[in-house]
Amino acid sequence: MSQRKEPYVIAEIGCNHKGDLEIAKELIRVAKIFCNVDAVKFQKRNNKELLTEEQYNAPHPNPVNSYGDSYGAHREFLEFNIEQNKELMAYCNEIGITYSTSVWDLTSAKEMASLNPEFLKIPSACNNNFEMLEWLAKNYKGDIHVSTGMTYLNEIESIIELFEKFDRTKDLIVYNCVSGYPVPFEDVSLLEILNLKERYAHRVKEIGFSGHHLGIAIDVAAFTLGATVIERHYTLDRTWKGTDHSASLEPSGLRKLVRDLKATSKALTYKEREILDIEKVQREKLKYRKDN
């Protein structure tokens, strides 16, 4: 399968909009104009389908981050309906950035597929929802991105085989991912990108990297190892209330990441000739000659 030569950067807004449509649009606008990313991504859940009644009515495990009296109420507060997502997609189209969302359940997958975005994402938490995966493989025509956090190797193989069954691996991007918020550097396991490349680069469209670590150096290394799609959580303020903000990049960090990835992409070449033009003048001036 063909691989893109330049990095494709996705700003994962997720639920960092705090349930506010105007904050969501500001996040989109800053991601496009200031950070120069390729795409923004939200999250879509049908909470009554995704959670058991007990989970829905239980208190948030970390009340300081909760936007409701129960975990279900918290999740509903942060949820945009399909019309709001349609408005966000229209805004993305207006300013020239790709809109996408993760889908966490079958109902959400059907709703978001109806908008025909360029791609949809399957989070690590529900990459074993084969009913949803099969529906997407049969009915959704865009690219499908799948994260592999907290997933055994045989489970990853089952995901690949399902998309092969429906001749959809040409549209499949598989991400190296470790599910933690944030992930310490020693657990990022970047070399797993090489394992994914060895096993699947010839079977899928691309290999990606979804990071929950601190800083931006790791993402540059991930791209160097062969992950051509880079996804990072993104917020306007890491001190805001919510689970994901602390493991997110603020605009200045995301802008620097895009800058460094583009620079690295330009540098990842072989020499066109033994002595480059830029070296010739220096060779004449600096190279040791016996007659000096």
CSV table of N, CA and C in Angstrom, one decimal, residues 198-286:
chain,number,residue,atom,x,y,z
A,198,GLU,N,5.8,-4.0,10.2
A,198,GLU,CA,6.2,-5.3,9.7
A,198,GLU,C,5.0,-6.2,9.5
A,199,ARG,N,4.0,-6.1,10.4
A,199,ARG,CA,2.9,-7.0,10.3
A,199,ARG,C,1.8,-6.5,9.3
A,200,TYR,N,1.7,-5.2,9.2
A,200,TYR,CA,0.5,-4.6,8.5
A,200,TYR,C,0.7,-3.6,7.5
A,201,ALA,N,1.9,-3.1,7.3
A,201,ALA,CA,2.1,-2.0,6.3
A,201,ALA,C,1.7,-2.4,4.9
A,202,HIS,N,1.9,-3.7,4.6
A,202,HIS,CA,1.5,-4.2,3.3
A,202,HIS,C,0.1,-4.6,3.2
A,203,ARG,N,-0.7,-4.5,4.3
A,203,ARG,CA,-2.1,-4.9,4.3
A,203,ARG,C,-3.0,-3.7,4.6
A,204,VAL,N,-2.5,-2.6,5.1
A,204,VAL,CA,-3.4,-1.5,5.4
A,204,VAL,C,-2.9,-0.2,4.7
A,205,LYS,N,-3.7,0.8,4.8
A,205,LYS,CA,-3.4,2.1,4.1
A,205,LYS,C,-2.2,2.8,4.7
A,206,GLU,N,-2.2,2.9,6.0
A,206,GLU,CA,-1.1,3.6,6.7
A,206,GLU,C,-1.0,3.2,8.2
A,207,ILE,N,0.1,3.5,8.8
A,207,ILE,CA,0.3,3.3,10.2
A,207,ILE,C,0.3,4.7,10.9
A,208,GLY,N,-0.4,4.8,12.0
A,208,GLY,CA,-0.5,6.1,12.7
A,208,GLY,C,0.0,6.0,14.1
A,209,PHE,N,0.0,7.1,14.8
A,209,PHE,CA,0.5,7.1,16.2
A,209,PHE,C,-0.5,8.1,17.0
A,210,SER,N,-1.1,7.6,18.0
A,210,SER,CA,-1.9,8.4,18.9
A,210,SER,C,-1.3,8.5,20.3
A,211,GLY,N,-0.8,9.7,20.6
A,211,GLY,CA,0.0,9.8,21.9
A,211,GLY,C,-0.7,10.5,23.0
A,212,HIS,N,-0.5,10.0,24.2
A,212,HIS,CA,-1.0,10.7,25.4
A,212,HIS,C,0.1,11.0,26.4
A,213,HIS,N,1.3,11.3,25.8
A,213,HIS,CA,2.4,11.6,26.6
A,213,HIS,C,2.6,13.1,26.8
A,214,LEU,N,3.6,13.6,27.4
A,214,LEU,CA,3.9,15.0,27.6
A,214,LEU,C,4.9,15.4,26.5
A,215,GLY,N,4.9,16.7,26.1
A,215,GLY,CA,5.8,17.2,25.2
A,215,GLY,C,5.6,16.8,23.8
A,216,ILE,N,6.5,17.1,22.9
A,216,ILE,CA,6.3,16.8,21.4
A,216,ILE,C,7.5,16.0,20.8
A,217,ALA,N,8.5,15.7,21.5
A,217,ALA,CA,9.6,15.0,21.0
A,217,ALA,C,9.2,13.6,20.5
A,218,ILE,N,8.4,12.9,21.3
A,218,ILE,CA,8.0,11.6,21.0
A,218,ILE,C,7.3,11.4,19.7
A,219,ASP,N,6.5,12.4,19.3
A,219,ASP,CA,5.7,12.4,18.1
A,219,ASP,C,6.6,12.5,16.9
A,220,VAL,N,7.7,13.3,17.0
A,220,VAL,CA,8.7,13.4,15.9
A,220,VAL,C,9.4,12.1,15.7
A,221,ALA,N,9.7,11.4,16.8
A,221,ALA,CA,10.3,10.1,16.7
A,221,ALA,C,9.4,9.1,16.1
A,222,ALA,N,8.1,9.2,16.5
A,222,ALA,CA,7.1,8.3,15.9
A,222,ALA,C,7.0,8.4,14.4
A,223,PHE,N,7.0,9.6,13.9
A,223,PHE,CA,7.0,9.9,12.5
A,223,PHE,C,8.2,9.3,11.8
A,224,THR,N,9.4,9.5,12.5
A,224,THR,CA,10.6,9.0,11.9
A,224,THR,C,10.6,7.5,11.8
A,225,LEU,N,9.9,6.8,12.7
A,225,LEU,CA,9.8,5.4,12.7
A,225,LEU,C,8.8,4.9,11.7
A,226,GLY,N,8.0,5.8,11.1
A,226,GLY,CA,7.1,5.3,10.1
A,226,GLY,C,5.6,5.6,10.3
A,227,ALA,N,5.3,6.2,11.4
A,227,ALA,CA,3.9,6.6,11.7
A,227,ALA,C,3.6,7.9,10.9
A,228,THR,N,2.8,7.8,9.8
A,228,THR,CA,2.6,9.0,9.0
A,228,THR,C,1.4,9.9,9.4
A,229,VAL,N,0.5,9.3,10.3
A,229,VAL,CA,-0.6,10.0,10.8
A,229,VAL,C,-0.3,10.2,12.3
A,230,ILE,N,-0.3,11.5,12.8
A,230,ILE,CA,0.0,11.8,14.2
A,230,ILE,C,-1.2,12.5,14.8
A,231,GLU,N,-1.7,11.9,15.9
A,231,GLU,CA,-2.8,12.4,16.6
A,231,GLU,C,-2.5,12.8,18.0
A,232,ARG,N,-2.8,14.0,18.4
A,232,ARG,CA,-2.6,14.5,19.8
A,232,ARG,C,-3.8,15.2,20.4
A,233,HIS,N,-4.1,14.9,21.6
A,233,HIS,CA,-5.1,15.7,22.3
A,233,HIS,C,-4.7,17.1,22.4
A,234,TYR,N,-5.7,18.0,22.3
A,234,TYR,CA,-5.4,19.4,22.2
A,234,TYR,C,-6.5,20.2,23.0
A,235,THR,N,-6.0,21.3,23.7
A,235,THR,CA,-6.9,22.1,24.5
A,235,THR,C,-6.4,23.6,24.4
A,236,LEU,N,-7.3,24.5,24.8
A,236,LEU,CA,-6.8,25.9,24.9
A,236,LEU,C,-6.2,26.2,26.2
A,237,ASP,N,-6.4,25.3,27.2
A,237,ASP,CA,-5.9,25.6,28.6
A,237,ASP,C,-5.8,24.2,29.3
A,238,ARG,N,-4.6,23.8,29.6
A,238,ARG,CA,-4.4,22.5,30.3
A,238,ARG,C,-4.9,22.5,31.7
A,239,THR,N,-5.2,23.6,32.3
A,239,THR,CA,-5.7,23.7,33.7
A,239,THR,C,-7.3,23.6,33.7
A,240,TRP,N,-7.9,23.6,32.6
A,240,TRP,CA,-9.4,23.5,32.6
A,240,TRP,C,-9.9,22.2,33.3
A,241,LYS,N,-11.1,22.2,33.7
A,241,LYS,CA,-11.7,21.0,34.4
A,241,LYS,C,-12.0,20.0,33.3
A,242,GLY,N,-11.6,18.7,33.6
A,242,GLY,CA,-11.8,17.6,32.6
A,242,GLY,C,-10.7,16.7,32.7
A,243,THR,N,-10.9,15.4,32.2
A,243,THR,CA,-10.0,14.4,32.3
A,243,THR,C,-8.8,14.5,31.4
A,244,ASP,N,-9.0,15.0,30.2
A,244,ASP,CA,-8.0,15.0,29.1
A,244,ASP,C,-7.1,16.2,29.0
A,245,HIS,N,-7.5,17.3,29.7
A,245,HIS,CA,-6.7,18.5,29.5
A,245,HIS,C,-5.3,18.4,29.8
A,246,SER,N,-5.0,17.7,30.9
A,246,SER,CA,-3.6,17.6,31.4
A,246,SER,C,-2.7,16.8,30.5
A,247,ALA,N,-3.3,15.9,29.7
A,247,ALA,CA,-2.5,15.2,28.7
A,247,ALA,C,-2.6,15.7,27.3
A,248,SER,N,-3.0,17.0,27.2
A,248,SER,CA,-3.2,17.6,25.9
A,248,SER,C,-2.2,18.7,25.7
A,249,LEU,N,-2.0,19.0,24.4
A,249,LEU,CA,-1.1,20.1,24.0
A,249,LEU,C,-1.9,21.4,23.9
A,250,GLU,N,-1.4,22.5,24.4
A,250,GLU,CA,-1.9,23.8,24.2
A,250,GLU,C,-1.5,24.3,22.8
A,251,PRO,N,-2.2,25.4,22.3
A,251,PRO,CA,-1.9,25.8,20.9
A,251,PRO,C,-0.4,26.0,20.6
A,252,SER,N,0.4,26.6,21.5
A,252,SER,CA,1.8,26.8,21.2
A,252,SER,C,2.5,25.5,21.0
A,253,GLY,N,2.2,24.5,21.8
A,253,GLY,CA,2.8,23.2,21.7
A,253,GLY,C,2.5,22.5,20.4
A,254,LEU,N,1.2,22.6,20.1
A,254,LEU,CA,0.7,21.9,18.8
A,254,LEU,C,1.3,22.6,17.6
A,255,ARG,N,1.4,23.9,17.6
A,255,ARG,CA,2.1,24.6,16.5
A,255,ARG,C,3.5,24.2,16.4
A,256,LYS,N,4.2,24.1,17.5
A,256,LYS,CA,5.6,23.7,17.4
A,256,LYS,C,5.7,22.2,16.9
A,257,LEU,N,4.8,21.4,17.3
A,257,LEU,CA,4.8,20.0,16.9
A,257,LEU,C,4.7,19.9,15.3
A,258,VAL,N,3.7,20.7,14.8
A,258,VAL,CA,3.5,20.7,13.3
A,258,VAL,C,4.8,21.2,12.6
A,259,ARG,N,5.4,22.3,13.2
A,259,ARG,CA,6.6,22.8,12.6
A,259,ARG,C,7.7,21.8,12.6
A,260,ASP,N,7.9,21.1,13.7
A,260,ASP,CA,9.0,20.1,13.8
A,260,ASP,C,8.8,18.9,13.0
A,261,LEU,N,7.5,18.4,12.8
A,261,LEU,CA,7.2,17.3,12.0
A,261,LEU,C,7.5,17.6,10.5
A,262,LYS,N,7.1,18.8,10.1
A,262,LYS,CA,7.4,19.2,8.7
A,262,LYS,C,8.8,19.3,8.4
A,263,ALA,N,9.6,19.9,9.4
A,263,ALA,CA,11.0,20.0,9.3
A,263,ALA,C,11.7,18.6,9.2
A,264,THR,N,11.2,17.7,10.0
A,264,THR,CA,11.7,16.3,10.0
A,264,THR,C,11.4,15.6,8.7
A,265,SER,N,10.2,15.8,8.2
A,265,SER,CA,9.8,15.3,6.9
A,265,SER,C,10.7,15.7,5.8
A,266,LYS,N,11.1,17.0,5.8
A,266,LYS,CA,12.0,17.4,4.7
A,266,LYS,C,13.4,16.8,4.9
A,267,ALA,N,13.8,16.5,6.1
A,267,ALA,CA,15.2,16.0,6.4
A,267,ALA,C,15.3,14.5,6.2
A,268,LEU,N,14.2,13.8,6.1
A,268,LEU,CA,14.3,12.4,6.0
A,268,LEU,C,14.5,12.0,4.5
A,269,THR,N,15.7,12.2,4.0
A,269,THR,CA,16.0,11.9,2.6
A,269,THR,C,17.4,11.3,2.6
A,270,TYR,N,17.8,10.7,1.5
A,270,TYR,CA,19.1,10.3,1.2
A,270,TYR,C,19.8,11.5,0.4
A,271,LYS,N,21.1,11.5,0.4
A,271,LYS,CA,21.8,12.5,-0.4
A,271,LYS,C,21.5,12.3,-1.9
A,272,GLU,N,21.2,13.3,-2.6
A,272,GLU,CA,21.0,13.2,-4.1
A,272,GLU,C,22.3,12.9,-4.8
A,273,ARG,N,23.4,13.3,-4.2
A,273,ARG,CA,24.8,13.0,-4.8
A,273,ARG,C,25.8,13.0,-3.7
A,274,GLU,N,26.9,12.5,-3.9
A,274,GLU,CA,27.9,12.3,-2.9
A,274,GLU,C,28.3,13.6,-2.2
A,275,ILE,N,28.5,14.7,-3.0
A,275,ILE,CA,28.8,16.0,-2.4
A,275,ILE,C,27.6,16.9,-2.9
A,276,LEU,N,26.9,17.4,-1.9
A,276,LEU,CA,25.8,18.3,-2.3
A,276,LEU,C,26.3,19.7,-2.6
A,277,ASP,N,25.4,20.5,-3.4
A,277,ASP,CA,25.9,21.8,-3.8
A,277,ASP,C,26.2,22.7,-2.6
A,278,ILE,N,25.4,22.5,-1.5
A,278,ILE,CA,25.7,23.3,-0.3
A,278,ILE,C,27.0,23.0,0.3
A,279,GLU,N,27.6,21.8,0.0
A,279,GLU,CA,28.9,21.4,0.6
A,279,GLU,C,30.1,21.9,-0.3
A,280,LYS,N,29.8,22.2,-1.6
A,280,LYS,CA,30.9,22.4,-2.5
A,280,LYS,C,31.8,23.6,-2.0
A,281,VAL,N,31.1,24.7,-1.7
A,281,VAL,CA,31.9,25.9,-1.3
A,281,VAL,C,32.7,25.6,0.0
A,282,GLN,N,32.0,24.8,0.9
A,282,GLN,CA,32.7,24.5,2.2
A,282,GLN,C,33.9,23.5,1.9
A,283,ARG,N,33.7,22.7,1.0
A,283,ARG,CA,34.8,21.7,0.7
A,283,ARG,C,36.0,22.5,0.1
A,284,GLU,N,35.8,23.5,-0.8
A,284,GLU,CA,36.9,24.3,-1.3
A,284,GLU,C,37.6,25.1,-0.2
A,285,LYS,N,36.8,25.5,0.8
A,285,LYS,CA,37.3,26.4,1.8
A,285,LYS,C,38.0,25.6,3.0
A,286,LEU,N,37.4,24.4,3.3
A,286,LEU,CA,37.7,23.8,4.6
A,286,LEU,C,38.4,22.4,4.4
